[in-house]
Short mmCIF file of C-alpha atoms and ligand atoms in Angstrom, two decimals:
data_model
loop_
_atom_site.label_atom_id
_atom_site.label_comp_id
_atom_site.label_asym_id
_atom_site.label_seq_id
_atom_site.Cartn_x
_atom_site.Cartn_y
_atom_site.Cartn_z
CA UNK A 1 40.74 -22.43 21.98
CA UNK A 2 37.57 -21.59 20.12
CA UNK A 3 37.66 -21.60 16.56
CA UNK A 4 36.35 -18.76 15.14
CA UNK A 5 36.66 -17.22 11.23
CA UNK A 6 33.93 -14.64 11.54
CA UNK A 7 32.10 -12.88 13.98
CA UNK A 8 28.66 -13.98 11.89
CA UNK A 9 28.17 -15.94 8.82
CA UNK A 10 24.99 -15.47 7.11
CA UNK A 11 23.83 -18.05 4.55
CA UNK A 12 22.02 -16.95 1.54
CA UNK A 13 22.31 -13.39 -0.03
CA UNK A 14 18.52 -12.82 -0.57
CA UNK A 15 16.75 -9.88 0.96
CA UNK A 16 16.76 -11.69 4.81
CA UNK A 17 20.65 -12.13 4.81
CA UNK A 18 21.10 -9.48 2.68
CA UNK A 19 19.62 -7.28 5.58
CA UNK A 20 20.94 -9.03 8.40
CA UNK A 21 24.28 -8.52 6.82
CA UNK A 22 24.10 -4.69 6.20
CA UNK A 23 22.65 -4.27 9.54
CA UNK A 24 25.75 -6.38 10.95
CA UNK A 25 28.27 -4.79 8.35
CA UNK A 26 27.45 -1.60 9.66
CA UNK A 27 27.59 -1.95 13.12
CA UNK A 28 31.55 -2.91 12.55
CA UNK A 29 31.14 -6.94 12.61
CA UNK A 30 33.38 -9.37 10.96
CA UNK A 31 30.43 -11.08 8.64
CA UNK A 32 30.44 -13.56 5.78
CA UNK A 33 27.50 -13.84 3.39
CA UNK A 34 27.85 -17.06 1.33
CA UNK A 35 25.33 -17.32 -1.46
CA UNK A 36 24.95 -20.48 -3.99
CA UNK A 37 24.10 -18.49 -6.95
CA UNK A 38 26.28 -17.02 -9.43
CA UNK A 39 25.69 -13.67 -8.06
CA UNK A 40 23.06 -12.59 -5.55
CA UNK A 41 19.61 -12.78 -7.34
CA UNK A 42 20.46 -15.11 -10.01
CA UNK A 43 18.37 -17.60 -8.36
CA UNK A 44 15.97 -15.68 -6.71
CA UNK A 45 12.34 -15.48 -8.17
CA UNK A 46 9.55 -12.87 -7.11
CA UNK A 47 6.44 -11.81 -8.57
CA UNK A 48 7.73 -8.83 -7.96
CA UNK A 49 6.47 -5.93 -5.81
CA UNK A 50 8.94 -4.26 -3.19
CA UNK A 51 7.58 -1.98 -0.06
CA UNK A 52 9.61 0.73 0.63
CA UNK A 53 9.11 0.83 4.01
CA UNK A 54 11.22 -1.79 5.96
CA UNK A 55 13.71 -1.08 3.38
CA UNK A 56 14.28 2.60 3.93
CA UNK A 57 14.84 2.25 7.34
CA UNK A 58 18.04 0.55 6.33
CA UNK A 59 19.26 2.58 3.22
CA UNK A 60 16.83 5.84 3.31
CA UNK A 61 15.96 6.65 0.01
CA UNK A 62 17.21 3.74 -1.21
CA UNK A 63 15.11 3.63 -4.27
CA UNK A 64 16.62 6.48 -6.04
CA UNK A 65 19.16 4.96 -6.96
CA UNK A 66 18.40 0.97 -6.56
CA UNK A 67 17.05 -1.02 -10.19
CA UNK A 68 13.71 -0.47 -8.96
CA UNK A 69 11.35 -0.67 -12.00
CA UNK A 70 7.73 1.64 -11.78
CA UNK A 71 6.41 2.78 -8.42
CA UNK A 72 3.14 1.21 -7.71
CA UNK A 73 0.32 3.95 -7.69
CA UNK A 74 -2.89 1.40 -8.61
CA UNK A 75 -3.33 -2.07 -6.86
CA UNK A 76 -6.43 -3.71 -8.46
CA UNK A 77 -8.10 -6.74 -7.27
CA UNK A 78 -10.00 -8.66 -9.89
CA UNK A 79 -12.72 -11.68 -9.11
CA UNK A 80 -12.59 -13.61 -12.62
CA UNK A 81 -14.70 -16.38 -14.22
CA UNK A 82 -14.39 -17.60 -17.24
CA UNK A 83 -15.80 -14.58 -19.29
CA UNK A 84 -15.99 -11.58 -16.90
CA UNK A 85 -13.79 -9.43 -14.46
CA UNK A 86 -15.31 -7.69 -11.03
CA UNK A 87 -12.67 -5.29 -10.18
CA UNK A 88 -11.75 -3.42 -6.98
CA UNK A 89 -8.95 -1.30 -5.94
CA UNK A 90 -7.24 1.58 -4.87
CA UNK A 91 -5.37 4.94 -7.34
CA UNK A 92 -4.31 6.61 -5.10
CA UNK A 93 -1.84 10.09 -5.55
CA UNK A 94 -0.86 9.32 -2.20
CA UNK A 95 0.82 6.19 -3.69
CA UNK A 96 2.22 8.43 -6.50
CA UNK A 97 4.73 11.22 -4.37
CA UNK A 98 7.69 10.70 -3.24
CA UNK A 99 8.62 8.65 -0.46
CA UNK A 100 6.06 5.98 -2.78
CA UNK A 101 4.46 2.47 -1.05
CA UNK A 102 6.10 -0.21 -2.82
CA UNK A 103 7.99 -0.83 -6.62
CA UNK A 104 7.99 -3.48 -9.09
CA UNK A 105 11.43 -5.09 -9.24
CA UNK A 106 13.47 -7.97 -10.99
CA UNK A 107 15.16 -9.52 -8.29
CA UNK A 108 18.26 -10.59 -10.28
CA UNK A 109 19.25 -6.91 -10.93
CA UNK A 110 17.77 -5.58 -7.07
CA UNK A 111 19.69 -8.49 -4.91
CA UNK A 112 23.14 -7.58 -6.87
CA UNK A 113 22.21 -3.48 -6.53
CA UNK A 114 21.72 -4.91 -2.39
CA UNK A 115 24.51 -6.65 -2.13
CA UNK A 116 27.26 -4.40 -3.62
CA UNK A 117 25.66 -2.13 -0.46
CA UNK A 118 26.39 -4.90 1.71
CA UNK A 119 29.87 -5.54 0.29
CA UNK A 120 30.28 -1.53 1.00
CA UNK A 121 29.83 -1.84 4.57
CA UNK A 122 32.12 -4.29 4.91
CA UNK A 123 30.21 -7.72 4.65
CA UNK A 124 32.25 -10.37 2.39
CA UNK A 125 30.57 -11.91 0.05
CA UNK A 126 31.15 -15.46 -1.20
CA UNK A 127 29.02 -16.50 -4.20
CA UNK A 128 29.30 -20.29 -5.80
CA UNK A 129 29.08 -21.30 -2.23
CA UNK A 130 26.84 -23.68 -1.24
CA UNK A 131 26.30 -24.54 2.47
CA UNK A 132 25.93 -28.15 3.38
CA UNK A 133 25.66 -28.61 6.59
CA UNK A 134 26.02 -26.95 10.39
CA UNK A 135 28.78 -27.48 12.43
CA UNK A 136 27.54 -28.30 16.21
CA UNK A 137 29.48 -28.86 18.63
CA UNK A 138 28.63 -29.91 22.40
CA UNK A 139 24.67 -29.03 21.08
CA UNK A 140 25.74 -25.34 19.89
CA UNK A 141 25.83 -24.23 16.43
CA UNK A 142 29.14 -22.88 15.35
CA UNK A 143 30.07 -22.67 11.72
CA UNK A 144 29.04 -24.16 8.78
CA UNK A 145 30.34 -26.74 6.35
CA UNK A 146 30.80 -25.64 2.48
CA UNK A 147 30.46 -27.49 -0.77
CA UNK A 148 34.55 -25.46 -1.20
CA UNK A 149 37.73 -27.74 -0.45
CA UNK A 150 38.47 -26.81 3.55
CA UNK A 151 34.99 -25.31 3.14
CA UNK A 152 34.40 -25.50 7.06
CA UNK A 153 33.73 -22.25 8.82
CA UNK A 154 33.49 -21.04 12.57
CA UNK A 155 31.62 -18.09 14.34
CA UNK A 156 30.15 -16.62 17.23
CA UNK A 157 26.32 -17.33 15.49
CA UNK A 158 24.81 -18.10 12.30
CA UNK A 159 21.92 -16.27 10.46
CA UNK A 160 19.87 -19.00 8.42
CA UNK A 161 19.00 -16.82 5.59
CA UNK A 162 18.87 -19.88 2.78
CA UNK A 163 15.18 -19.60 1.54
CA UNK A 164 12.14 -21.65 1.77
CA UNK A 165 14.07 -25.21 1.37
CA UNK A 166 16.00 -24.00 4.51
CA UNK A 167 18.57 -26.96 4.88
CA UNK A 168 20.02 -25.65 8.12
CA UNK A 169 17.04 -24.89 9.54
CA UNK A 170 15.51 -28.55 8.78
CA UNK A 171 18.98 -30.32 9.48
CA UNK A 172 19.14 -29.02 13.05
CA UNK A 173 15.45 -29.98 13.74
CA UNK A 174 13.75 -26.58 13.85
CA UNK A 175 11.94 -27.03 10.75
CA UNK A 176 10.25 -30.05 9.78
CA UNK A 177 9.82 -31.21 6.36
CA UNK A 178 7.81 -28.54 4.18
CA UNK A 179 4.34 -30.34 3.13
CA UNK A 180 3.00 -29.59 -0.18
CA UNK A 181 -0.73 -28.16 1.54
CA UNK A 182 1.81 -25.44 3.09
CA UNK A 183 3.65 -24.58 -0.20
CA UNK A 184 2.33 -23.18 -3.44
CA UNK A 185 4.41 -23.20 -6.93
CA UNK A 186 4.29 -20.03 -8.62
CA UNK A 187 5.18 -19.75 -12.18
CA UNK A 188 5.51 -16.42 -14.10
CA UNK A 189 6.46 -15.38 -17.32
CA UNK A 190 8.20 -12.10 -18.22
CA UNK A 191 6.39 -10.45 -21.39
CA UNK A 192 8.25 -7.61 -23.57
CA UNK A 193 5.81 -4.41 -24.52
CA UNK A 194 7.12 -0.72 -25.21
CA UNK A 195 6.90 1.38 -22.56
CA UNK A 196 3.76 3.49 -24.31
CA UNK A 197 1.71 0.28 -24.47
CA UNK A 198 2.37 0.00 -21.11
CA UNK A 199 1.30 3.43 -20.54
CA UNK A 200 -1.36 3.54 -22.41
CA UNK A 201 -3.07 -0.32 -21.37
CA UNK A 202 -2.81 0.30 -17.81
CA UNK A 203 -3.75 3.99 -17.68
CA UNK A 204 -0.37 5.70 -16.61
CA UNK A 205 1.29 8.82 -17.68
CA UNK A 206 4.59 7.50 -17.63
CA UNK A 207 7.24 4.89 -17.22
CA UNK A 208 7.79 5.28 -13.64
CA UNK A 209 4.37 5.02 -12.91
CA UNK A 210 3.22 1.54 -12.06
CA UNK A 211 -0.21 -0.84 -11.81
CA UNK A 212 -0.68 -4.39 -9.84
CA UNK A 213 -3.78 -6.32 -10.60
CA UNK A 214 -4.36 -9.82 -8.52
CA UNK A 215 -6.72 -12.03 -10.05
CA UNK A 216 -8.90 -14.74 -8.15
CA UNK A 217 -12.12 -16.28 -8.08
CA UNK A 218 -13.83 -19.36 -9.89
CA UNK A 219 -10.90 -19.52 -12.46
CA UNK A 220 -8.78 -20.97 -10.60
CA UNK A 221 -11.34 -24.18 -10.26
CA UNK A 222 -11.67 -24.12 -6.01
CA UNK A 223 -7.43 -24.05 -5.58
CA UNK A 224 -6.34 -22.11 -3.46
CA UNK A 225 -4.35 -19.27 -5.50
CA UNK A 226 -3.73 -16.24 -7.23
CA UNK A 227 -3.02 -14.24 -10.24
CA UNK A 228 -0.94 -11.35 -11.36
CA UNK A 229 0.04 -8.73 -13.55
CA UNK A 230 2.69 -6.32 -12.84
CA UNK A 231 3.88 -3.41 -14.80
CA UNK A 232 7.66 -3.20 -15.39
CA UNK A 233 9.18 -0.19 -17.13
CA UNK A 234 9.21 -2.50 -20.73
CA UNK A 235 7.58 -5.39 -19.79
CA UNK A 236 4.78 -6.96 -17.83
CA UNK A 237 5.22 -10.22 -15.07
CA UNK A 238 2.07 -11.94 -15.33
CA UNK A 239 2.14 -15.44 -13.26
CA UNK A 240 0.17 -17.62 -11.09
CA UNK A 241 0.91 -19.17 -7.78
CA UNK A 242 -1.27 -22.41 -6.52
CA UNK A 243 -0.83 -24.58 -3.42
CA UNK A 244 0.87 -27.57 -4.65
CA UNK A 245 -1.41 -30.23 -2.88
CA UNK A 246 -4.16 -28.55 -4.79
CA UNK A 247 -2.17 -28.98 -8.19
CA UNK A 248 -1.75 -32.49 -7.66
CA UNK A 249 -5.36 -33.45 -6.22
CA UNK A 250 -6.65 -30.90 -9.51
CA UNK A 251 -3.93 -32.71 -12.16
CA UNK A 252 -3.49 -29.17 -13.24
CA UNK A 253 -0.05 -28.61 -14.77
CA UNK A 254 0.69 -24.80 -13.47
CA UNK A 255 1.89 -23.52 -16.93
CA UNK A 256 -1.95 -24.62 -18.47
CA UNK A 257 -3.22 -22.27 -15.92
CA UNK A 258 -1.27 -19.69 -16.89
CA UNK A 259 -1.42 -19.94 -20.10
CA UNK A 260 -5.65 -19.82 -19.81
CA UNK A 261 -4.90 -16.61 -17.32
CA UNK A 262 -3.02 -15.66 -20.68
CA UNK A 263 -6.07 -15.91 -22.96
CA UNK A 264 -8.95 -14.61 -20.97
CA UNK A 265 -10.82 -12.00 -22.58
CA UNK A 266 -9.94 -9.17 -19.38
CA UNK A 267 -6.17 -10.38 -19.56
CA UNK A 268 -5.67 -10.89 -22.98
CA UNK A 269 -5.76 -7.28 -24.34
CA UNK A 270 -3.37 -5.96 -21.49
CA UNK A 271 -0.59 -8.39 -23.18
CA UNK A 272 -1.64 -8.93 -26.96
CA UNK A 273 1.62 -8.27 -29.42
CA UNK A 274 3.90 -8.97 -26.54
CA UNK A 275 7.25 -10.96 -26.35
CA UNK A 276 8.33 -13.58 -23.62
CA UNK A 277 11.38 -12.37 -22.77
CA UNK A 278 11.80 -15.39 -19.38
CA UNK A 279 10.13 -17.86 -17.79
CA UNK A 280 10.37 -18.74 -14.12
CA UNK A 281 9.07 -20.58 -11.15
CA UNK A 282 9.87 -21.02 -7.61
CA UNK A 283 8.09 -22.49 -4.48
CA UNK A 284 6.60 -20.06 -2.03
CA UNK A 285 5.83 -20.99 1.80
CA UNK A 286 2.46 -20.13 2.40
CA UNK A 287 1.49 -21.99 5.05
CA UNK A 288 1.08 -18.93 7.87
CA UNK A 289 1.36 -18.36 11.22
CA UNK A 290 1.53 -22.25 12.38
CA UNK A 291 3.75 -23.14 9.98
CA UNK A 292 6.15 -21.45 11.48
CA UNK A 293 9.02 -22.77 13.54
CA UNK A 294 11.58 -22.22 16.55
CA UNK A 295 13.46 -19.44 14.86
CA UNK A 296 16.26 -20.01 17.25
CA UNK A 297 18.90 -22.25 18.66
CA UNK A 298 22.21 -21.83 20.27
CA UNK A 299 24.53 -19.62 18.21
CA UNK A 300 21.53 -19.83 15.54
CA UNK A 301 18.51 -17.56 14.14
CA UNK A 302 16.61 -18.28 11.27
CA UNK A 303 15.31 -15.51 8.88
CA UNK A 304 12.70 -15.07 5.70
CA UNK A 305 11.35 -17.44 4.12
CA UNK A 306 13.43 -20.13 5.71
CA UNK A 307 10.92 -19.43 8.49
CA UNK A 308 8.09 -19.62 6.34
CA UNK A 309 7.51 -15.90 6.39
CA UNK A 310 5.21 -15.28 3.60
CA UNK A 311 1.97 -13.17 4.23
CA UNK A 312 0.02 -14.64 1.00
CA UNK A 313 -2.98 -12.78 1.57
CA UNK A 314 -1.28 -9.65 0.96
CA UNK A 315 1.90 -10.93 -1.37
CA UNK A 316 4.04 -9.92 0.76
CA UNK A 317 7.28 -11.69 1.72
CA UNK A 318 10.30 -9.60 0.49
CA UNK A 319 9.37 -6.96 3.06
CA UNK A 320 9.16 -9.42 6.01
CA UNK A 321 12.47 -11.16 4.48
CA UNK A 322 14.27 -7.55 5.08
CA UNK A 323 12.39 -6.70 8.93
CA UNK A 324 13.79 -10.04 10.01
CA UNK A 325 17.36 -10.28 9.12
CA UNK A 326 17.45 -7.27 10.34
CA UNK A 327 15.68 -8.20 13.87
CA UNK A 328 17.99 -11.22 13.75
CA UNK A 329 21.56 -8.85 13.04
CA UNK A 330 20.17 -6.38 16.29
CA UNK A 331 19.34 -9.71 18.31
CA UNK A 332 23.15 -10.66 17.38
CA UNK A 333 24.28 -7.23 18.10
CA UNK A 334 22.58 -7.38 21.84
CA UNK A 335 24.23 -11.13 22.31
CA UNK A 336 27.96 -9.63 21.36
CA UNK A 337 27.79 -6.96 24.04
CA UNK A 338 26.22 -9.63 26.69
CA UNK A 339 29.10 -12.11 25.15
CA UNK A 340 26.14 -14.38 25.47
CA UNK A 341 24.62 -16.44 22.00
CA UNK A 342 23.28 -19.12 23.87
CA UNK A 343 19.54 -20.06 22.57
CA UNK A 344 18.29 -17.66 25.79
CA UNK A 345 19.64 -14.91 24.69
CA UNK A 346 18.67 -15.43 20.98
CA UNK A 347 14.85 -16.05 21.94
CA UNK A 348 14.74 -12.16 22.11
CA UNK A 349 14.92 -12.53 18.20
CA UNK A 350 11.85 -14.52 18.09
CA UNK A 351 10.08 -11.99 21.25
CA UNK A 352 11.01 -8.88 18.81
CA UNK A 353 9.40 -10.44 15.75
CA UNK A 354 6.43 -11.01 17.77
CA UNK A 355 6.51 -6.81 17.97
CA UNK A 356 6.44 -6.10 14.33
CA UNK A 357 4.18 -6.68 11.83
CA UNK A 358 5.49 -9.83 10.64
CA UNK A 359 4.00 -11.79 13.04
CA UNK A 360 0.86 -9.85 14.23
CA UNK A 361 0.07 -9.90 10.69
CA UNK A 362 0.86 -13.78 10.12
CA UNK A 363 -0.77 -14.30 13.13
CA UNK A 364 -4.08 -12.36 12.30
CA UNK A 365 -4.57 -14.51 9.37
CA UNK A 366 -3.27 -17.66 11.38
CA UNK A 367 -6.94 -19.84 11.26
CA UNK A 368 -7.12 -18.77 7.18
CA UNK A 369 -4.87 -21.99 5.65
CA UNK A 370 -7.46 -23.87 7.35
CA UNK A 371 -10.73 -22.04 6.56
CA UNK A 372 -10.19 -21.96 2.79
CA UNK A 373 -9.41 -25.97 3.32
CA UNK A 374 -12.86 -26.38 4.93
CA UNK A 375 -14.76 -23.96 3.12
CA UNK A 376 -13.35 -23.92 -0.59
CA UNK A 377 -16.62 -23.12 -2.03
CA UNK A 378 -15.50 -19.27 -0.35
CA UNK A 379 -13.09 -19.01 -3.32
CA UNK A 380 -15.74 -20.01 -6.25
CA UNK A 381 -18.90 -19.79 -5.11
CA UNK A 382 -19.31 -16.31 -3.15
CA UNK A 383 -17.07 -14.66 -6.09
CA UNK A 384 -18.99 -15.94 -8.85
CA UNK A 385 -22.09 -14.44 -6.99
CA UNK A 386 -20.71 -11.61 -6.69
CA UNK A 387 -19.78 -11.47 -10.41
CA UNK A 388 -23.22 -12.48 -11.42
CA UNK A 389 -24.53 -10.00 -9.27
CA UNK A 390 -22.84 -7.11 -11.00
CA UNK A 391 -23.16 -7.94 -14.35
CA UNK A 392 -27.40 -8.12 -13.53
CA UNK A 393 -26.71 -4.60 -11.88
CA UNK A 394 -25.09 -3.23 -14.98
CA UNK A 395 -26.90 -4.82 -17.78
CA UNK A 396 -30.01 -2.39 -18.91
CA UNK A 397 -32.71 -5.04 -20.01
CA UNK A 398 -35.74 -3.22 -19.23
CA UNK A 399 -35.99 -4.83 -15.79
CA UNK A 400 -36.74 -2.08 -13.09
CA UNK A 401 -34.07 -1.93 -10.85
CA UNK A 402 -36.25 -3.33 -7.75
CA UNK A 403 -36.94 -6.30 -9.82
CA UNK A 404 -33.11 -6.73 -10.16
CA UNK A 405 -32.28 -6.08 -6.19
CA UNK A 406 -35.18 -9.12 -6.05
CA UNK A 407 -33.48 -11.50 -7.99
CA UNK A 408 -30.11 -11.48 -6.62
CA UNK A 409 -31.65 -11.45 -3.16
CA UNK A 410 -33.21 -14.66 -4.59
CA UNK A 411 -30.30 -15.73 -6.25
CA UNK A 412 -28.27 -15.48 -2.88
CA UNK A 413 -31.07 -17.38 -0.82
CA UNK A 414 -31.15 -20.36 -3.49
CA UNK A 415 -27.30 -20.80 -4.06
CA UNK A 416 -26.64 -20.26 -0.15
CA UNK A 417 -29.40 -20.21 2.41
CA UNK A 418 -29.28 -17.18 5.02
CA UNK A 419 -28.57 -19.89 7.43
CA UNK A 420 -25.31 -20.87 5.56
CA UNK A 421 -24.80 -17.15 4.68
CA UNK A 422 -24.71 -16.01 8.73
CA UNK A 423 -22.89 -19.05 9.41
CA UNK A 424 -20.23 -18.50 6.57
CA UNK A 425 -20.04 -14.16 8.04
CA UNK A 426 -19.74 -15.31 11.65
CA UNK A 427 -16.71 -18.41 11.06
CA UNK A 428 -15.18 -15.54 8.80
CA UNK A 429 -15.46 -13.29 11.84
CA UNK A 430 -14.38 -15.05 14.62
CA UNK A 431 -11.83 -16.99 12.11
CA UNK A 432 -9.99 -13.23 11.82
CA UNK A 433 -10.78 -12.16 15.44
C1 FAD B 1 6.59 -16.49 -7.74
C2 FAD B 1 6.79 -15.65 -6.52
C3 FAD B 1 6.23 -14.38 -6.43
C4 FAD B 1 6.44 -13.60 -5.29
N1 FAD B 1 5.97 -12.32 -5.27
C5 FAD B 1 6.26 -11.50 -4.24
C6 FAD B 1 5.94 -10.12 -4.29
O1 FAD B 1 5.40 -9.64 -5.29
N2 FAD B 1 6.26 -9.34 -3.23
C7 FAD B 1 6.90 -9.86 -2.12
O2 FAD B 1 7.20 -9.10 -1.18
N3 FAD B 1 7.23 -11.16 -2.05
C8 FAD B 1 6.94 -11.99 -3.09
N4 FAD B 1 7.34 -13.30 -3.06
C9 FAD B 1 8.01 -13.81 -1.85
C10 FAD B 1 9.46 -13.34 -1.79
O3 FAD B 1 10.10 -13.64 -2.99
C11 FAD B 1 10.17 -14.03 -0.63
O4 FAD B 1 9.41 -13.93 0.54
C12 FAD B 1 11.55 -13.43 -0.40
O5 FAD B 1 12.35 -13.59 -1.54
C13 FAD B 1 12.23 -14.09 0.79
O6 FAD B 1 13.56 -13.63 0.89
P1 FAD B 1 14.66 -14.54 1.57
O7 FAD B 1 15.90 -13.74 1.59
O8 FAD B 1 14.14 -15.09 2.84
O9 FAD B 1 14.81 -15.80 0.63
P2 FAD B 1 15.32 -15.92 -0.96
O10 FAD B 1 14.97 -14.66 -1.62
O11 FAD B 1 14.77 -17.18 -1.42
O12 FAD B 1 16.89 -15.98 -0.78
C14 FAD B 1 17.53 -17.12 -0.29
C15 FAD B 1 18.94 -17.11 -0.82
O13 FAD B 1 19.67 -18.18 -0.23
C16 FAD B 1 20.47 -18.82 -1.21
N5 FAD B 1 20.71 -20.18 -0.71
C17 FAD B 1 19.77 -21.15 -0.49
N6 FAD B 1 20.34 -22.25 0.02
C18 FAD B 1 21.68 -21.97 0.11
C19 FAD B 1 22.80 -22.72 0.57
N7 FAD B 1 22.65 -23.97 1.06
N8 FAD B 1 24.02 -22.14 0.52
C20 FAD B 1 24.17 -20.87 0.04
N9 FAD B 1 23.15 -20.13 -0.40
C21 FAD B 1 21.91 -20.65 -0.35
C22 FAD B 1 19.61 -18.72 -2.47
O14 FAD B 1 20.37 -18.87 -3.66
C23 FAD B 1 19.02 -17.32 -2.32
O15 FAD B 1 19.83 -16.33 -2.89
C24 FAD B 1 7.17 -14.11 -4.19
C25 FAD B 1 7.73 -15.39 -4.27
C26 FAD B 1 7.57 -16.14 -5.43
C27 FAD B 1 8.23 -17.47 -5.52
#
């Protein structure tokens, strides 16, 4: 007879499994959720901004009562060089009213607040767990071995929900081994400031109101990366995330970057007087569209990051982690009523990701890894242009204004050419198309 512990166990208690297992919990399935850590989010690292949106549809109005920190109701984008700033962005009070966009969070306190809601709908939960290995038998998963004495266990299927490392995923083939031009390192540090410094830096009226900034441009010396500041109710996250083949080729230690994000003369004043309260880093799969794999075998579906879904361009990750665990726990829920998990009937996972935004957003920005490989001078040399540009604008030297719209048109012919310039606008175009 079949061996079977659990309907579904789900590996990793993250946002993907911790989705896929609510979804599951809910719908009356027998489900495990085995997580390493000590609880759920003590291992888990995030800049950290978390949309509402794919959430909600889960728990509605889950943010009223989950450890969400400010509500996000400024994202600014800021082109640095060494001495300047060129911001852009969006205030909006659209942003501000209630059901909000998206919320800074500390993943340690938001993955436990998740996973007692798991726990709730009948999920166990098994932390201090680590999974080692699949079981397969006759070429179909169906259980996983455990780091625990008579650790093995059996199910119907098993939702690969273990993070960017993915073991399973990369033990049963799907995933090959992660490169370091497809991952970046990011490293952030957690800064203590009253809540009216807060307030007061960033422009906010109070402690539930929240700012992002993302900072690129020549400071980051042609890698591909990107600064950020946060605002947390009593503290800021400020960190950095660079691809790792660029750290190495660059010999830039991550935490020197950081610490000259730290002192430059836009940053500086935003965190002056403040204490580091923690200091953390984690790998982040950035490598996009192609990087990712099969998301499917017999009795098998991989979810999150362990599928490398990470929409860099956008920081998003958390948001696609929750849509597809809980894609994968409806794919399961189809399979159960068919009685059928073979990797046929779990393909419709992969089909109803293709639906969603995950992957016609990945897949917009699919020919983008490569571009920015190509054409690294996009990341210094147009964005120091354009900073140049604006400070001429907004300096009053007594040089008429027409003189000014001269010289940068100068300026842009001598640093690029018009030929390189059209070139440059039409790869972008049909890069994106
Ligand atoms: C520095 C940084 C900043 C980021 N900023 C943002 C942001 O601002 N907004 C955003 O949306 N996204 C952000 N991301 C991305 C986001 O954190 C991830 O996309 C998201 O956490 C993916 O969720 P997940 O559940 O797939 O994986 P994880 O959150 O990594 O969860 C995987 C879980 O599996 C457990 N696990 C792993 N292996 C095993 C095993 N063998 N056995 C048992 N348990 C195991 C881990 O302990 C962990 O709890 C950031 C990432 C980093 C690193």
């Amino acid at each position: 007879m079949k061996k079977k512990d659990f309907d579904v166990i789900v590996v990793g208690a993250g946002p993907a499994g911790l989705s896929a297992a609510y979804v599951l919990a809910k719908a009356g399935v027998d489900v495990i959720i085995i997580e390493r850590g000590k609880f759920p989010g003590s291992k888990n690292v995030m800049g950290g901004i978390f949309y509402r949106e794919p959430m909600d549809d889960l728990i509605p109005d889950f943010y009223k009562e989950a450890p969400v920190e400010r509500h996000i109701i400024e994202q600014r984008m800021w082109l640095l060089d060494d001495v300047s700033h060129f911001s852009m962005g969006i205030k909006t009070q659209k942003h501000n009213s209630e059901p909000y966009n998206c919320f800074s969070v500390f993943r340690a306190h938001f993955d436990k607040w998740f996973a007692k809601k798991v726990v709730e709908a009948g999920a166990l939960l098994i932390n201090e767990t680590v999974v080692t290995d699949p079981i397969v038998e006759d070429g179909k998963v169906v259980g996983v071995k455990t780091d625990r004495p008579q650790g093995d266990l059996y199910a119907d299927c098993v939702i690969a929900a273990d993070g960017v490392q993915s073991f399973l995923a990369r033990s049963l083939g799907l995933r090959k081994k992660i490169t370091p031009d497809k991952v970046a390192l990011g490293v952030k540090e957690v800064i203590g400031l009253s809540e009216e410094q807060i307030n007061d830096r960033f422009g906010v009226k109070s402690d539930d109101e929240g700012v992002t900034i993302e900072m690129t441009g020549p400071f980051l010396k042609g890698m591909e990366g990107m600064g950020w500041i946060y605002t947390n109710k009593n503290s800021l996250s400020i960190g950095i995330g660079v691809i790792i083949d660029d750290l190495v080729k660059h010999n830039v230690n991550p935490n020197d970057l950081l610490e000259s994000l730290k002192s430059h003369p836009s940053v500086l004043p935003l965190i002056e007087g403040g204490e580091t309260k923690e200091y953390l880093a984690h790998v982040i799969p950035e490598g996009g569209y192609k990087s990712i794999p099969k998301m499917y075998t017999d009795g098998f579906m991989v979810a999150g990051d362990a599928a490398m879904l990470v929409d860099s361009v956008h920081r998003e990750g958390s948001n696609l982690a929750v849509e597809s665990g809980k894609l994968a726990a409806r794919t399961y829920l189809e399979a159960r009523e068919a009685g059928d998990f073979s990797e046929r009937m779990l393909s419709k996972y992969q089909e109803k990701l293709e639906d969603t935004f995950v992957l016609k957003d990945l897949k917009f920005y699919r020919n983008l890894p490569e571009l920015l490989e190509e054409k690294r001078y996009l990341l210094t040399e147009y964005p120091q242009f354009i900073i140049d540009a604006m400070t001429e604008i907004y300096t009053v030297d007594g040089v008429p204004k027409p003189d000014k719209f001269k010289k940068i048109k100068e300026e842009l012919k001598d640093r690029f050419g018009y030929v390189r310039l059209a070139k440059d606008i039409y790869t972008i175009w049909r890069k994106l198309r």
